[in-house]
Amino acid sequence: MTTRLDPRRLLAREFAPIVHDYATRDTQLYALGIGLGADPLDKRQLNYVYEGVDGSALKALPTMANVLCYPGFWSREPNTGIDWRRIVHAEQEIALHRPLPASGRVTGTTRVSALWDRGEGKGAFLQQQREVRDAASNVLYATVTQLSLLRGDGGFGEGGSEGAPPTPHPVPERAPDAVCDLPTLQQAALIYRLSGDFNPLHADPEIARGAGFDRPILHGMATMGVAAHAVLRTVLGYDASRFAGMRVRFTAPALPGDTLRTEMWTEGKVVTLRTTALERGAVVLNNARVDLR
């Protein structure tokens, strides 16, 4: 089967810069969407959902970089040549160059950074990268990299990128150094979507069933946020300034209401992660890492 995807055109695709104004309310809503504030007596959690009496206490979670200047589901546009119904979000990575402010105006520039052909009938990997900068000073806050498997678009041959996709981060074979269990709300996906990811798969039961799920599933990047919370809570004492970056591989969907157990191995400035939906025994994140300052 001949693919309609033109690799050279896709790699050269231009994206208009996105200006994103966000307020403290948006920062609080994002944190609530991944479960912060579950203990209303824990001031360390409250710092991410409550602005304080004088309005200066609020902090932004590092993984909020995932939703800033989000370019949307652009692969659905007909001129991409992508079979968008067969896309799988494989990996997500963020690099924090400096802490995100609790509110501000930022600009995002997106590009298709790589396209690797796996062969006819095997799909292709598409990597896109986004830089998030302060709109006034152009200071770089974060680099966000997303790897997607285009299951219906392999076999285009020449015109793709050299090399290969990043290899999985290895998980130690020994017992974890720490384990953190974090429950999610039944309405977690409905809260998280208000941060900008409005894919109906996470809200509409009929669409979820049409995609092969019994019910709406939790956003992968919400699951990533819960795993980041586990590291902040267990390893960093809620000090987000030490959080330099994170990379995760999505292996199965989490469901709203799951208890997410994150196992952690700390070696120097790297925390390796694996996250399991406890009640179902499903590994939802694997080969994951958090880099520390």
Short mmCIF file of C-alpha atoms in Angstrom, two decimals:
data_model
loop_
_atom_site.label_atom_id
_atom_site.label_comp_id
_atom_site.label_asym_id
_atom_site.label_seq_id
_atom_site.Cartn_x
_atom_site.Cartn_y
_atom_site.Cartn_z
CA MET A 1 0.00 0.00 0.00
CA THR A 2 1.43 3.38 -1.01
CA THR A 3 1.44 6.01 1.73
CA ARG A 4 0.33 9.58 1.03
CA LEU A 5 2.91 10.90 3.46
CA ASP A 6 5.64 13.04 1.87
CA PRO A 7 8.59 12.90 4.31
CA ARG A 8 10.44 15.91 2.89
CA ARG A 9 7.34 18.06 3.03
CA LEU A 10 6.55 16.93 6.55
CA LEU A 11 10.07 17.65 7.82
CA ALA A 12 9.90 21.12 6.26
CA ARG A 13 6.43 21.86 7.64
CA GLU A 14 6.11 25.37 9.04
CA PHE A 15 4.25 26.10 12.25
CA ALA A 16 3.09 29.56 13.23
CA PRO A 17 4.43 30.65 16.64
CA ILE A 18 1.86 30.34 19.41
CA VAL A 19 1.51 33.04 22.07
CA HIS A 20 0.11 31.67 25.31
CA ASP A 21 -1.05 33.90 28.15
CA TYR A 22 -1.66 32.00 31.35
CA ALA A 23 -2.72 33.13 34.80
CA THR A 24 -2.34 31.72 38.30
CA ARG A 25 -5.75 30.09 37.87
CA ASP A 26 -4.42 28.04 34.94
CA THR A 27 -1.41 26.94 36.99
CA GLN A 28 -3.67 25.88 39.84
CA LEU A 29 -6.05 24.05 37.53
CA TYR A 30 -3.18 22.10 35.96
CA ALA A 31 -1.91 21.03 39.38
CA LEU A 32 -5.39 19.97 40.48
CA GLY A 33 -5.70 17.95 37.27
CA ILE A 34 -2.78 15.71 38.25
CA GLY A 35 -3.84 15.36 41.88
CA LEU A 36 -2.04 18.06 43.85
CA GLY A 37 -3.94 19.33 46.87
CA ALA A 38 -5.27 15.89 47.81
CA ASP A 39 -3.99 16.58 51.34
CA PRO A 40 -5.32 20.05 52.25
CA LEU A 41 -3.05 20.13 55.32
CA ASP A 42 0.17 19.57 53.37
CA LYS A 43 1.54 23.06 52.72
CA ARG A 44 4.08 21.63 50.27
CA GLN A 45 1.24 20.53 47.98
CA LEU A 46 -0.74 23.71 48.62
CA ASN A 47 2.12 25.76 47.18
CA TYR A 48 1.08 24.44 43.75
CA VAL A 49 -2.67 25.03 44.07
CA TYR A 50 -2.98 28.03 46.45
CA GLU A 51 -1.57 31.49 45.88
CA GLY A 52 -1.19 32.28 49.60
CA VAL A 53 -2.49 35.22 51.59
CA ASP A 54 -0.26 37.73 49.80
CA GLY A 55 -0.59 36.06 46.40
CA SER A 56 3.11 35.19 46.07
CA ALA A 57 3.25 31.57 47.25
CA LEU A 58 2.09 29.80 44.08
CA LYS A 59 4.60 27.67 42.14
CA ALA A 60 4.25 26.05 38.72
CA LEU A 61 4.80 22.33 38.35
CA PRO A 62 7.61 21.45 35.91
CA THR A 63 5.40 19.20 33.78
CA MET A 64 3.07 22.13 33.04
CA ALA A 65 5.50 22.76 30.18
CA ASN A 66 3.59 20.01 28.37
CA VAL A 67 0.49 22.20 28.02
CA LEU A 68 2.10 25.58 27.32
CA CYS A 69 1.85 26.66 23.65
CA TYR A 70 0.45 23.22 22.77
CA PRO A 71 0.08 23.18 18.95
CA GLY A 72 -2.97 20.94 19.00
CA PHE A 73 -3.68 17.81 16.97
CA TRP A 74 -2.14 19.23 13.80
CA SER A 75 -1.50 15.78 12.27
CA ARG A 76 -5.25 15.57 11.61
CA GLU A 77 -4.96 18.29 8.97
CA PRO A 78 -5.35 16.73 5.49
CA ASN A 79 -2.19 18.28 4.03
CA THR A 80 0.04 16.27 6.40
CA GLY A 81 -0.64 12.96 4.62
CA ILE A 82 -0.72 11.25 8.04
CA ASP A 83 -3.22 8.50 8.85
CA TRP A 84 -4.09 10.32 12.08
CA ARG A 85 -6.57 7.69 13.31
CA ARG A 86 -3.66 5.25 13.76
CA ILE A 87 -1.28 7.52 15.66
CA VAL A 88 0.05 6.29 19.02
CA HIS A 89 1.75 8.69 21.44
CA ALA A 90 4.91 6.73 22.26
CA GLU A 91 7.14 9.02 24.34
CA GLN A 92 7.17 12.47 25.89
CA GLU A 93 10.18 14.42 27.12
CA ILE A 94 10.63 17.82 28.72
CA ALA A 95 13.85 19.68 29.51
CA LEU A 96 13.49 22.53 31.99
CA HIS A 97 16.09 25.22 31.40
CA ARG A 98 14.73 27.34 34.26
CA PRO A 99 11.67 27.13 36.54
CA LEU A 100 8.36 28.09 34.95
CA PRO A 101 6.73 31.22 36.37
CA ALA A 102 3.32 30.80 38.00
CA SER A 103 1.82 33.15 35.39
CA GLY A 104 3.04 34.93 32.31
CA ARG A 105 3.09 35.23 28.54
CA VAL A 106 5.13 32.68 26.60
CA THR A 107 5.67 31.84 22.96
CA GLY A 108 6.03 28.37 21.50
CA THR A 109 7.71 27.36 18.25
CA THR A 110 7.14 23.82 17.00
CA ARG A 111 8.98 21.85 14.32
CA VAL A 112 9.08 18.28 13.05
CA SER A 113 12.56 17.38 14.28
CA ALA A 114 12.81 13.83 12.87
CA LEU A 115 10.93 11.20 10.86
CA TRP A 116 12.12 7.59 10.86
CA ASP A 117 10.68 4.97 8.51
CA ARG A 118 10.26 1.50 10.01
CA GLY A 119 9.29 -0.13 6.71
CA GLU A 120 6.17 -1.11 4.80
CA GLY A 121 3.42 -2.21 7.19
CA LYS A 122 5.53 -1.30 10.24
CA GLY A 123 4.77 2.39 10.51
CA ALA A 124 7.09 5.32 11.16
CA PHE A 125 8.25 7.36 14.13
CA LEU A 126 7.65 11.11 14.06
CA GLN A 127 9.43 13.36 16.53
CA GLN A 128 8.24 16.92 17.10
CA GLN A 129 9.94 19.51 19.28
CA ARG A 130 8.67 22.72 20.84
CA GLU A 131 10.58 25.52 22.52
CA VAL A 132 8.73 27.56 25.15
CA ARG A 133 10.19 31.05 25.69
CA ASP A 134 9.27 34.18 27.58
CA ALA A 135 7.41 36.39 25.13
CA ALA A 136 9.14 39.60 26.26
CA SER A 137 12.73 38.52 26.96
CA ASN A 138 12.96 35.42 24.70
CA VAL A 139 14.44 33.51 27.65
CA LEU A 140 14.11 29.75 27.06
CA TYR A 141 12.04 28.00 29.74
CA ALA A 142 11.54 24.53 28.33
CA THR A 143 12.06 22.22 25.38
CA VAL A 144 9.26 19.70 24.86
CA THR A 145 9.83 16.65 22.64
CA GLN A 146 7.11 14.24 21.58
CA LEU A 147 7.61 10.91 19.81
CA SER A 148 4.63 9.40 17.97
CA LEU A 149 4.25 6.09 16.18
CA LEU A 150 2.49 6.57 12.86
CA ARG A 151 1.16 3.04 12.54
CA GLY A 152 -0.31 3.56 9.06
CA ASP A 153 2.50 5.50 7.41
CA GLY A 154 5.56 3.29 7.00
CA GLY A 155 7.32 2.40 3.80
CA PHE A 156 8.00 5.86 2.37
CA GLY A 157 11.70 5.04 1.92
CA GLU A 158 13.94 7.98 1.04
CA GLY A 159 13.44 11.42 2.50
CA GLY A 160 13.31 10.49 6.17
CA SER A 161 15.83 11.25 8.89
CA GLU A 162 19.11 9.48 9.40
CA GLY A 163 19.81 7.45 12.51
CA ALA A 164 17.11 5.95 14.70
CA PRO A 165 14.68 6.95 17.43
CA PRO A 166 16.06 7.26 20.97
CA THR A 167 16.59 3.92 22.69
CA PRO A 168 14.54 3.16 25.83
CA HIS A 169 16.00 4.27 29.14
CA PRO A 170 17.01 1.10 31.03
CA VAL A 171 15.27 0.13 34.28
CA PRO A 172 17.44 -1.48 37.00
CA GLU A 173 16.73 -5.13 37.74
CA ARG A 174 17.09 -4.63 41.51
CA ALA A 175 14.29 -3.70 43.90
CA PRO A 176 13.27 -0.01 43.76
CA ASP A 177 14.70 2.47 46.24
CA ALA A 178 11.27 4.00 46.84
CA VAL A 179 7.61 3.43 45.97
CA CYS A 180 4.83 6.03 45.94
CA ASP A 181 1.13 5.25 45.50
CA LEU A 182 -1.05 8.16 44.32
CA PRO A 183 -4.80 7.76 43.75
CA THR A 184 -6.49 9.50 40.84
CA LEU A 185 -10.03 10.86 40.84
CA GLN A 186 -12.82 9.37 38.76
CA GLN A 187 -13.15 12.83 37.18
CA ALA A 188 -9.40 13.30 36.71
CA ALA A 189 -9.55 13.34 32.90
CA LEU A 190 -12.41 15.84 32.91
CA ILE A 191 -10.32 18.18 35.06
CA TYR A 192 -7.06 17.66 33.16
CA ARG A 193 -8.66 18.35 29.74
CA LEU A 194 -9.40 21.92 30.89
CA SER A 195 -5.65 22.57 30.62
CA GLY A 196 -5.96 22.35 26.85
CA ASP A 197 -6.17 18.74 25.60
CA PHE A 198 -9.77 18.38 24.45
CA ASN A 199 -9.51 14.99 22.72
CA PRO A 200 -13.01 13.50 23.24
CA LEU A 201 -11.41 10.10 23.92
CA HIS A 202 -10.91 11.35 27.48
CA ALA A 203 -14.48 12.54 28.04
CA ASP A 204 -17.03 10.86 25.74
CA PRO A 205 -17.89 7.21 26.58
CA GLU A 206 -19.15 6.50 23.05
CA ILE A 207 -15.95 7.70 21.42
CA ALA A 208 -13.90 5.75 23.96
CA ARG A 209 -15.83 2.57 23.14
CA GLY A 210 -15.31 3.22 19.44
CA ALA A 211 -11.57 3.29 20.11
CA GLY A 212 -11.73 -0.04 21.94
CA PHE A 213 -11.94 1.15 25.55
CA ASP A 214 -14.71 0.43 28.05
CA ARG A 215 -14.62 4.02 29.28
CA PRO A 216 -12.74 7.31 28.72
CA ILE A 217 -9.05 6.98 29.49
CA LEU A 218 -6.71 9.33 31.30
CA HIS A 219 -4.46 11.56 29.19
CA GLY A 220 -0.96 10.13 28.88
CA MET A 221 0.54 13.46 29.87
CA ALA A 222 -1.68 13.51 32.97
CA THR A 223 -0.22 10.11 33.89
CA MET A 224 3.22 11.61 33.30
CA GLY A 225 2.30 14.44 35.67
CA VAL A 226 1.24 12.01 38.38
CA ALA A 227 4.58 10.19 38.08
CA ALA A 228 6.39 13.53 38.33
CA HIS A 229 4.36 14.27 41.47
CA ALA A 230 5.59 10.98 42.94
CA VAL A 231 9.20 12.08 42.42
CA LEU A 232 8.54 15.56 43.80
CA ARG A 233 6.91 14.07 46.88
CA THR A 234 9.25 11.15 47.55
CA VAL A 235 12.66 12.31 46.35
CA LEU A 236 12.57 16.11 46.20
CA GLY A 237 10.38 17.11 49.12
CA TYR A 238 8.25 19.17 46.71
CA ASP A 239 11.23 21.32 45.69
CA ALA A 240 10.53 21.72 41.97
CA SER A 241 13.64 23.85 41.45
CA ARG A 242 15.71 20.63 41.41
CA PHE A 243 13.62 19.14 38.59
CA ALA A 244 15.66 19.47 35.38
CA GLY A 245 13.80 17.19 32.98
CA MET A 246 11.70 14.08 32.43
CA ARG A 247 11.28 11.43 29.76
CA VAL A 248 8.60 8.74 29.74
CA ARG A 249 7.50 5.89 27.49
CA PHE A 250 3.74 5.25 27.37
CA THR A 251 3.02 1.52 27.55
CA ALA A 252 -0.70 1.31 28.41
CA PRO A 253 -3.50 3.76 29.20
CA ALA A 254 -4.35 4.68 32.77
CA LEU A 255 -7.99 5.06 33.74
CA PRO A 256 -9.45 7.81 35.91
CA GLY A 257 -9.81 6.32 39.39
CA ASP A 258 -6.68 4.14 39.11
CA THR A 259 -4.18 4.17 41.93
CA LEU A 260 -0.86 4.84 40.23
CA ARG A 261 2.14 3.19 41.88
CA THR A 262 5.48 4.70 40.86
CA GLU A 263 8.63 2.73 41.59
CA MET A 264 11.83 4.80 41.75
CA TRP A 265 15.54 4.01 41.47
CA THR A 266 17.89 6.90 42.29
CA GLU A 267 21.39 6.85 40.87
CA GLY A 268 23.24 10.18 41.12
CA LYS A 269 21.19 12.85 39.40
CA VAL A 270 18.89 10.41 37.61
CA VAL A 271 15.69 8.91 39.03
CA THR A 272 14.44 5.96 36.96
CA LEU A 273 10.68 5.33 37.06
CA ARG A 274 8.06 2.71 36.33
CA THR A 275 4.38 3.43 36.97
CA THR A 276 1.69 0.76 37.33
CA ALA A 277 -2.10 1.04 37.61
CA LEU A 278 -2.24 -0.87 40.87
CA GLU A 279 -5.75 -2.33 40.79
CA ARG A 280 -5.34 -3.65 37.22
CA GLY A 281 -1.65 -4.56 37.31
CA ALA A 282 -1.07 -2.61 34.08
CA VAL A 283 2.27 -0.90 33.55
CA VAL A 284 1.28 2.52 32.16
CA LEU A 285 4.71 4.20 32.09
CA ASN A 286 8.03 2.45 31.70
CA ASN A 287 11.67 3.19 30.87
CA ALA A 288 11.12 6.63 32.38
CA ARG A 289 13.55 9.02 34.02
CA VAL A 290 13.69 12.32 35.86
CA ASP A 291 16.90 14.34 35.69
CA LEU A 292 17.84 16.38 38.76
CA ARG A 293 19.83 19.55 39.18
#
